mmCIF file of C-alpha atoms in Angstrom:
data_model
loop_
_atom_site.group_PDB
_atom_site.id
_atom_site.type_symbol
_atom_site.label_atom_id
_atom_site.label_comp_id
_atom_site.label_asym_id
_atom_site.label_seq_id
_atom_site.Cartn_x
_atom_site.Cartn_y
_atom_site.Cartn_z
ATOM 1 C CA MET A 23 1.272 14.624 5.860
ATOM 2 C CA ALA A 24 0.353 11.426 7.662
ATOM 3 C CA GLU A 25 -2.881 11.543 9.601
ATOM 4 C CA ASN A 26 -2.714 11.003 13.337
ATOM 5 C CA HIS A 27 -4.796 7.977 14.228
ATOM 6 C CA ASN A 28 -6.143 8.620 17.696
ATOM 7 C CA HIS A 29 -9.005 6.189 17.473
ATOM 8 C CA GLU A 30 -11.752 6.236 20.066
ATOM 9 C CA HIS A 31 -12.497 3.499 22.634
ATOM 10 C CA GLN A 32 -8.817 2.908 23.361
ATOM 11 C CA HIS A 33 -9.575 1.514 26.827
ATOM 12 C CA ALA A 34 -12.373 -0.911 25.941
ATOM 13 C CA PRO A 35 -11.473 -4.607 25.518
ATOM 14 C CA LEU A 36 -9.995 -5.037 22.041
ATOM 15 C CA GLN A 37 -12.519 -7.569 20.730
ATOM 16 C CA SER A 38 -15.522 -5.433 21.700
ATOM 17 C CA LYS A 39 -13.770 -2.391 20.187
ATOM 18 C CA ILE A 40 -13.343 -4.294 16.932
ATOM 19 C CA GLU A 41 -16.983 -5.378 16.885
ATOM 20 C CA GLN A 42 -18.032 -1.789 17.561
ATOM 21 C CA ALA A 43 -15.844 -0.555 14.721
ATOM 22 C CA LEU A 44 -17.172 -3.080 12.190
ATOM 23 C CA GLY A 45 -20.730 -2.482 13.374
ATOM 24 C CA LYS A 46 -20.622 1.097 12.086
ATOM 25 C CA TYR A 47 -20.222 -0.002 8.469
ATOM 26 C CA ASN A 48 -22.253 -1.973 5.969
ATOM 27 C CA CYS A 49 -20.204 -5.113 5.339
ATOM 28 C CA ASN A 50 -23.161 -7.115 4.037
ATOM 29 C CA ILE A 51 -22.452 -6.501 0.357
ATOM 30 C CA SER A 52 -22.860 -8.862 -2.573
ATOM 31 C CA ASP A 53 -20.258 -9.606 -5.210
ATOM 32 C CA ALA A 54 -22.933 -9.292 -7.926
ATOM 33 C CA GLU A 55 -23.880 -5.733 -6.866
ATOM 34 C CA VAL A 56 -20.220 -4.716 -6.830
ATOM 35 C CA ALA A 57 -19.609 -6.236 -10.272
ATOM 36 C CA ALA A 58 -22.622 -4.360 -11.691
ATOM 37 C CA ALA A 59 -21.495 -1.033 -10.190
ATOM 38 C CA VAL A 60 -17.960 -1.494 -11.566
ATOM 39 C CA LYS A 61 -19.234 -2.431 -15.031
ATOM 40 C CA LYS A 62 -21.326 0.760 -15.100
ATOM 41 C CA ILE A 63 -18.318 2.916 -14.157
ATOM 42 C CA ILE A 64 -16.105 1.240 -16.763
ATOM 43 C CA ASP A 65 -18.725 1.458 -19.523
ATOM 44 C CA GLU A 66 -19.740 5.050 -18.853
ATOM 45 C CA LYS A 67 -16.780 6.893 -17.341
ATOM 46 C CA VAL A 68 -13.335 5.493 -18.178
ATOM 47 C CA GLN A 69 -12.949 6.927 -21.678
ATOM 48 C CA GLU A 70 -13.612 10.502 -20.567
ATOM 49 C CA ASN A 71 -10.469 10.249 -18.399
ATOM 50 C CA ASN A 72 -8.275 9.129 -21.307
ATOM 51 C CA THR A 73 -6.545 12.513 -21.532
ATOM 52 C CA GLU A 74 -2.967 13.722 -21.530
ATOM 53 C CA ASP A 75 -3.465 15.447 -18.161
ATOM 54 C CA VAL A 76 -4.720 12.269 -16.527
ATOM 55 C CA LYS A 77 -1.857 10.207 -17.982
ATOM 56 C CA ARG A 78 0.674 12.703 -16.659
ATOM 57 C CA PHE A 79 -1.037 12.625 -13.277
ATOM 58 C CA MET A 80 -0.980 8.824 -13.209
ATOM 59 C CA PHE A 81 2.729 8.841 -14.036
ATOM 60 C CA GLY A 82 3.289 10.998 -10.953
ATOM 61 C CA SER A 83 1.410 8.459 -8.818
ATOM 62 C CA ILE A 84 3.501 5.457 -9.889
ATOM 63 C CA GLU A 85 5.381 3.536 -7.209
ATOM 64 C CA LEU A 86 8.419 2.283 -9.130
ATOM 65 C CA THR A 87 9.027 -1.122 -7.623
ATOM 66 C CA THR A 88 11.606 -3.890 -7.633
ATOM 67 C CA LEU A 89 10.819 -6.866 -5.398
ATOM 68 C CA THR A 90 12.493 -9.910 -6.884
ATOM 69 C CA THR A 91 14.804 -12.658 -5.725
ATOM 70 C CA LEU A 92 17.388 -11.263 -8.140
ATOM 71 C CA ASP A 93 17.554 -7.777 -6.592
ATOM 72 C CA SER A 94 21.048 -6.663 -5.627
ATOM 73 C CA ALA A 95 22.662 -3.421 -4.523
ATOM 74 C CA GLU A 96 23.829 -3.005 -8.117
ATOM 75 C CA SER A 97 20.404 -3.521 -9.728
ATOM 76 C CA VAL A 98 18.610 -1.298 -7.192
ATOM 77 C CA LEU A 99 21.179 1.455 -7.710
ATOM 78 C CA GLN A 100 20.594 1.233 -11.473
ATOM 79 C CA LEU A 101 16.867 1.801 -10.900
ATOM 80 C CA VAL A 102 17.499 4.814 -8.664
ATOM 81 C CA GLU A 103 19.932 6.253 -11.216
ATOM 82 C CA LYS A 104 17.199 6.014 -13.871
ATOM 83 C CA VAL A 105 14.881 8.036 -11.616
ATOM 84 C CA ASN A 106 17.625 10.627 -11.100
ATOM 85 C CA ARG A 107 18.373 10.763 -14.821
ATOM 86 C CA PHE A 108 14.690 10.999 -15.737
ATOM 87 C CA ALA A 109 14.331 14.278 -13.844
ATOM 88 C CA HIS A 110 17.014 15.810 -16.100
ATOM 89 C CA GLU A 111 15.938 14.234 -19.395
ATOM 90 C CA TYR A 112 12.199 14.861 -18.952
ATOM 91 C CA PRO A 113 12.040 18.165 -17.049
ATOM 92 C CA ASP A 114 8.424 18.766 -18.109
ATOM 93 C CA MET A 115 7.166 15.441 -16.728
ATOM 94 C CA PRO A 116 6.229 14.797 -13.099
ATOM 95 C CA HIS A 117 8.543 12.420 -11.238
ATOM 96 C CA VAL A 118 7.327 9.038 -9.986
ATOM 97 C CA ALA A 119 5.924 9.029 -6.451
ATOM 98 C CA THR A 120 8.191 6.456 -4.813
ATOM 99 C CA VAL A 121 10.888 3.840 -5.270
ATOM 100 C CA VAL A 122 9.922 0.602 -3.494
ATOM 101 C CA THR A 123 12.408 -2.084 -2.464
ATOM 102 C CA TYR A 124 13.015 -4.705 0.181
ATOM 103 C CA PRO A 125 14.257 -3.216 3.493
ATOM 104 C CA ARG A 126 17.865 -4.296 2.970
ATOM 105 C CA PHE A 127 18.140 -1.690 0.179
ATOM 106 C CA THR A 128 16.419 1.196 1.982
ATOM 107 C CA LYS A 129 19.616 2.918 3.051
ATOM 108 C CA LEU A 130 21.029 2.686 -0.466
ATOM 109 C CA VAL A 131 17.868 4.157 -2.003
ATOM 110 C CA SER A 132 17.590 6.870 0.626
ATOM 111 C CA GLU A 133 21.193 7.959 0.131
ATOM 112 C CA SER A 134 21.259 7.800 -3.682
ATOM 113 C CA LEU A 135 17.900 9.366 -4.636
ATOM 114 C CA GLU A 136 18.521 12.918 -5.846
ATOM 115 C CA VAL A 137 15.000 13.960 -6.899
ATOM 116 C CA ASP A 138 13.045 16.024 -4.406
ATOM 117 C CA GLY A 139 9.676 14.470 -3.685
ATOM 118 C CA VAL A 140 10.458 10.881 -4.713
ATOM 119 C CA ILE A 141 9.892 8.879 -1.544
ATOM 120 C CA PRO A 142 12.139 5.972 -0.452
ATOM 121 C CA THR A 143 9.652 3.214 0.342
ATOM 122 C CA CYS A 144 10.007 -0.372 1.466
ATOM 123 C CA VAL A 145 7.908 -3.463 2.004
ATOM 124 C CA SER A 146 8.199 -4.851 5.500
ATOM 125 C CA GLY A 147 6.671 -7.179 8.060
ATOM 126 C CA ALA A 148 7.738 -10.416 6.332
ATOM 127 C CA PHE A 149 6.424 -9.366 2.916
ATOM 128 C CA PRO A 150 4.724 -11.017 1.055
ATOM 129 C CA SER A 151 3.396 -13.703 3.407
ATOM 130 C CA SER A 152 3.318 -11.819 6.725
ATOM 131 C CA GLN A 153 4.229 -15.190 8.253
ATOM 132 C CA ALA A 154 6.921 -14.199 10.723
ATOM 133 C CA LEU A 155 6.894 -13.647 14.459
ATOM 134 C CA LEU A 156 5.415 -10.244 15.274
ATOM 135 C CA GLU A 157 8.652 -9.200 17.026
ATOM 136 C CA ILE A 158 10.548 -9.826 13.780
ATOM 137 C CA LYS A 159 8.015 -7.838 11.744
ATOM 138 C CA VAL A 160 8.162 -4.898 14.140
ATOM 139 C CA ALA A 161 11.978 -4.962 14.184
ATOM 140 C CA GLU A 162 12.161 -5.093 10.387
ATOM 141 C CA THR A 163 9.837 -2.090 10.122
ATOM 142 C CA ALA A 164 11.751 -0.097 12.742
ATOM 143 C CA MET A 165 15.071 -0.820 11.021
ATOM 144 C CA ALA A 166 13.709 0.223 7.633
ATOM 145 C CA ILE A 167 12.633 3.555 9.073
ATOM 146 C CA ARG A 168 16.015 3.969 10.770
ATOM 147 C CA ASP A 169 17.570 3.473 7.313
ATOM 148 C CA GLY A 170 15.446 6.199 5.722
ATOM 149 C CA ALA A 171 12.148 4.635 4.636
ATOM 150 C CA GLU A 172 9.526 7.373 4.330
ATOM 151 C CA ASN A 173 6.683 4.968 3.457
ATOM 152 C CA VAL A 174 6.308 1.372 4.628
ATOM 153 C CA ASP A 175 4.071 -1.314 3.088
ATOM 154 C CA ILE A 176 3.088 -4.231 5.333
ATOM 155 C CA VAL A 177 0.761 -7.198 4.725
ATOM 156 C CA LEU A 178 -2.391 -7.972 6.661
ATOM 157 C CA HIS A 179 -2.269 -11.444 8.211
ATOM 158 C CA VAL A 180 -4.684 -13.061 5.769
ATOM 159 C CA GLY A 181 -4.734 -16.470 7.443
ATOM 160 C CA GLU A 182 -5.764 -15.080 10.825
ATOM 161 C CA PHE A 183 -8.316 -12.798 9.171
ATOM 162 C CA LEU A 184 -9.962 -15.705 7.336
ATOM 163 C CA SER A 185 -9.952 -17.663 10.614
ATOM 164 C CA GLY A 186 -11.930 -14.837 12.220
ATOM 165 C CA ASP A 187 -9.150 -13.775 14.594
ATOM 166 C CA TYR A 188 -9.609 -10.063 14.036
ATOM 167 C CA GLU A 189 -7.927 -9.272 17.343
ATOM 168 C CA THR A 190 -4.591 -10.681 16.175
ATOM 169 C CA VAL A 191 -4.980 -8.994 12.786
ATOM 170 C CA CYS A 192 -5.570 -5.574 14.374
ATOM 171 C CA ASN A 193 -2.901 -6.008 17.020
ATOM 172 C CA GLU A 194 -0.235 -6.841 14.418
ATOM 173 C CA ILE A 195 -1.141 -3.756 12.364
ATOM 174 C CA GLN A 196 -1.155 -1.536 15.475
ATOM 175 C CA GLU A 197 2.263 -2.801 16.612
ATOM 176 C CA GLN A 198 3.816 -2.161 13.213
ATOM 177 C CA LYS A 199 2.189 1.260 12.981
ATOM 178 C CA ALA A 200 3.654 2.086 16.402
ATOM 179 C CA ALA A 201 7.081 1.250 14.955
ATOM 180 C CA CYS A 202 6.350 3.551 11.989
ATOM 181 C CA GLY A 203 5.354 6.526 14.130
ATOM 182 C CA ASP A 204 4.642 9.404 11.741
ATOM 183 C CA VAL A 205 5.894 7.499 8.695
ATOM 184 C CA PRO A 206 2.866 6.611 6.532
ATOM 185 C CA MET A 207 2.108 2.883 6.504
ATOM 186 C CA LYS A 208 0.204 0.973 3.840
ATOM 187 C CA VAL A 209 -1.587 -2.250 4.717
ATOM 188 C CA ILE A 210 -1.778 -4.742 1.845
ATOM 189 C CA LEU A 211 -5.027 -6.723 2.049
ATOM 190 C CA GLU A 212 -4.151 -9.389 -0.548
ATOM 191 C CA THR A 213 -7.653 -9.073 -1.959
ATOM 192 C CA GLY A 214 -7.261 -12.043 -4.316
ATOM 193 C CA ASP A 215 -6.993 -14.316 -1.271
ATOM 194 C CA LEU A 216 -9.831 -12.573 0.600
ATOM 195 C CA ALA A 217 -11.995 -13.429 -2.441
ATOM 196 C CA THR A 218 -15.354 -11.878 -1.464
ATOM 197 C CA ALA A 219 -16.549 -8.273 -1.363
ATOM 198 C CA GLU A 220 -17.647 -8.775 2.252
ATOM 199 C CA ASN A 221 -14.179 -9.948 3.320
ATOM 200 C CA ILE A 222 -12.491 -7.105 1.451
ATOM 201 C CA LYS A 223 -14.793 -4.548 3.096
ATOM 202 C CA LYS A 224 -14.134 -5.946 6.589
ATOM 203 C CA ALA A 225 -10.377 -6.140 6.037
ATOM 204 C CA SER A 226 -10.379 -2.543 4.778
ATOM 205 C CA ILE A 227 -12.248 -1.275 7.835
ATOM 206 C CA LEU A 228 -10.087 -3.249 10.289
ATOM 207 C CA SER A 229 -6.857 -2.058 8.657
ATOM 208 C CA MET A 230 -7.894 1.593 8.786
ATOM 209 C CA TYR A 231 -9.192 1.215 12.317
ATOM 210 C CA ALA A 232 -5.885 -0.359 13.423
ATOM 211 C CA GLY A 233 -3.770 2.462 11.996
ATOM 212 C CA ALA A 234 -3.279 2.105 8.227
ATOM 213 C CA ASP A 235 -2.538 5.372 6.436
ATOM 214 C CA TYR A 236 -3.244 3.654 3.114
ATOM 215 C CA ILE A 237 -4.876 0.420 2.086
ATOM 216 C CA LYS A 238 -3.387 -1.468 -0.859
ATOM 217 C CA THR A 239 -4.882 -4.306 -2.860
ATOM 218 C CA SER A 240 -2.108 -6.829 -3.366
ATOM 219 C CA THR A 241 1.507 -7.890 -3.072
ATOM 220 C CA GLY A 242 1.599 -8.980 -6.722
ATOM 221 C CA LYS A 243 2.899 -12.354 -5.558
ATOM 222 C CA GLU A 244 -0.403 -14.294 -5.467
ATOM 223 C CA LYS A 245 -2.442 -15.785 -8.334
ATOM 224 C CA VAL A 246 -5.024 -12.985 -8.222
ATOM 225 C CA SER A 247 -3.841 -9.409 -7.727
ATOM 226 C CA ALA A 248 -5.720 -6.096 -8.045
ATOM 227 C CA THR A 249 -9.180 -6.151 -9.611
ATOM 228 C CA PRO A 250 -11.530 -3.233 -10.302
ATOM 229 C CA GLU A 251 -14.113 -4.911 -8.059
ATOM 230 C CA ALA A 252 -11.719 -5.075 -5.087
ATOM 231 C CA ALA A 253 -10.729 -1.440 -5.708
ATOM 232 C CA TYR A 254 -14.378 -0.372 -5.722
ATOM 233 C CA VAL A 255 -15.065 -2.062 -2.372
ATOM 234 C CA MET A 256 -11.901 -0.598 -0.813
ATOM 235 C CA CYS A 257 -12.732 2.906 -2.038
ATOM 236 C CA GLN A 258 -16.251 2.602 -0.642
ATOM 237 C CA ALA A 259 -14.752 1.566 2.700
ATOM 238 C CA ILE A 260 -12.358 4.545 2.622
ATOM 239 C CA LYS A 261 -15.264 6.898 1.884
ATOM 240 C CA GLU A 262 -17.440 5.503 4.689
ATOM 241 C CA TYR A 263 -14.498 5.597 7.095
ATOM 242 C CA TYR A 264 -13.811 9.217 6.182
ATOM 243 C CA ASP A 265 -17.485 10.119 6.680
ATOM 244 C CA GLU A 266 -17.444 8.390 10.084
ATOM 245 C CA THR A 267 -14.075 9.585 11.459
ATOM 246 C CA GLY A 268 -12.892 12.521 9.336
ATOM 247 C CA ILE A 269 -9.647 10.626 8.678
ATOM 248 C CA GLN A 270 -8.583 10.538 5.018
ATOM 249 C CA ILE A 271 -6.935 7.242 4.072
ATOM 250 C CA GLY A 272 -4.961 6.732 0.849
ATOM 251 C CA PHE A 273 -5.511 3.996 -1.726
ATOM 252 C CA LYS A 274 -3.073 1.924 -3.783
ATOM 253 C CA PRO A 275 -4.050 -0.696 -6.342
ATOM 254 C CA ALA A 276 -1.069 -2.941 -7.115
ATOM 255 C CA GLY A 277 -0.298 -6.114 -8.994
ATOM 256 C CA GLY A 278 -1.609 -6.967 -12.438
ATOM 257 C CA ILE A 279 -1.817 -3.358 -13.670
ATOM 258 C CA ASN A 280 -0.481 -4.229 -17.106
ATOM 259 C CA THR A 281 -1.991 -1.650 -19.436
ATOM 260 C CA LYS A 282 -2.826 2.038 -19.586
ATOM 261 C CA LEU A 283 -6.527 1.029 -19.603
ATOM 262 C CA ASP A 284 -6.059 -0.903 -16.345
ATOM 263 C CA ALA A 285 -4.591 2.194 -14.701
ATOM 264 C CA LEU A 286 -7.311 4.450 -16.121
ATOM 265 C CA THR A 287 -9.920 2.094 -14.701
ATOM 266 C CA TYR A 288 -8.493 2.446 -11.175
ATOM 267 C CA TYR A 289 -8.172 6.203 -11.583
ATOM 268 C CA THR A 290 -11.816 6.380 -12.646
ATOM 269 C CA ILE A 291 -13.023 4.260 -9.719
ATOM 270 C CA VAL A 292 -11.209 6.562 -7.282
ATOM 271 C CA LYS A 293 -12.646 9.629 -9.017
ATOM 272 C CA GLU A 294 -16.215 8.278 -9.025
ATOM 273 C CA VAL A 295 -16.279 6.775 -5.523
ATOM 274 C CA LEU A 296 -13.960 9.068 -3.559
ATOM 275 C CA GLY A 297 -13.842 12.248 -5.618
ATOM 276 C CA GLU A 298 -11.264 14.895 -6.426
ATOM 277 C CA LYS A 299 -9.926 15.107 -2.868
ATOM 278 C CA TRP A 300 -8.214 11.730 -3.415
ATOM 279 C CA LEU A 301 -6.788 12.585 -6.840
ATOM 280 C CA THR A 302 -3.366 13.680 -5.610
ATOM 281 C CA ASN A 303 -0.120 11.761 -5.819
ATOM 282 C CA TYR A 304 -0.214 11.506 -2.019
ATOM 283 C CA TYR A 305 -3.612 9.838 -1.588
ATOM 284 C CA PHE A 306 -3.649 7.841 -4.827
ATOM 285 C CA ARG A 307 -0.736 5.586 -5.740
ATOM 286 C CA LEU A 308 -0.324 3.028 -8.505
ATOM 287 C CA GLY A 309 1.756 -0.063 -7.822
ATOM 288 C CA THR A 310 3.019 -0.775 -11.314
ATOM 289 C CA SER A 311 6.475 -0.278 -12.748
ATOM 290 C CA ARG A 312 5.267 -1.374 -16.189
ATOM 291 C CA LEU A 313 3.015 1.673 -16.478
ATOM 292 C CA ALA A 314 5.934 4.129 -16.511
ATOM 293 C CA ASN A 315 7.150 3.130 -19.977
ATOM 294 C CA LEU A 316 3.579 2.680 -21.267
ATOM 295 C CA VAL A 317 2.576 6.226 -20.311
ATOM 296 C CA LEU A 318 5.840 7.685 -21.615
ATOM 297 C CA SER A 319 5.346 5.866 -24.929
ATOM 298 C CA ASP A 320 1.756 7.033 -25.156
ATOM 299 C CA LEU A 321 2.641 10.665 -24.515
ATOM 300 C CA ALA A 322 5.609 10.531 -26.906
ATOM 301 C CA GLY A 323 3.665 8.787 -29.675
ATOM 302 C CA LYS A 324 6.409 6.178 -30.006
ATOM 303 C CA GLU A 325 7.819 3.313 -27.948
ATOM 304 C CA VAL A 326 9.956 4.524 -25.042
ATOM 305 C CA LYS A 327 11.835 2.096 -22.786
ATOM 306 C CA PHE A 328 13.322 4.383 -20.169
ATOM 307 C CA PHE A 329 12.687 2.391 -17.006
#
């Protein structure tokens, strides 16, 4: 399913290649224009998507995640067993898209998941800071894939990006994608730290150019996580990149998705900016474990605490 990223200009000097890549896109965008566009979508479009079908779809796009200091083999296994049990207890519901853990638990997840189509996924590359030697990040990614990871989420080096060292940023993504091979790789932009629409647009383009199969808003570990405005800019970048290259990149908002309305807002932005082609549980993922119980409760008409 992963797209093959054979980007052009492979033999040109990297910095000029990067400038060429960015030069093809409009990165001169204002925060005010983005905010106005998002407000219009929320005011006019969100409620029409508040349907049972959409809620069921969103459930099937959830990346069920545990990334805490308290994680243990025992607690991760309990989460996987809930996913396995859910398939039997709710046969009419879609399953979640993935189970996301730290790399040390990848083998456990891979070996204990019993539901076809739920993807063992891990964060890698010195998540959440990305502040490790590149060799360590590449090794961690390679080992996760050896242990059965079928998706890998890495973090863009935000510090180097904000310093203007796009060469290092792209090189680190390319090296980790090389370790992933055909395994789809998400690049987390940490949009709350990038702060401006212009930065988010540039980081989106660079990540896709360097080999991302998905771009993701946030780690959930910083003060500001996903916002509708960041999602809008990222989806616009994905659309322009697709129009330019023909390569379809996935999108994952994550962090701070606390309510059904939050999730519906991201769904609606994807629908309005990218269109139906992205409304599959492959190209659209939701990084929120909280949403699973919220959607189940909503569909059941009573509080359900399954996960």
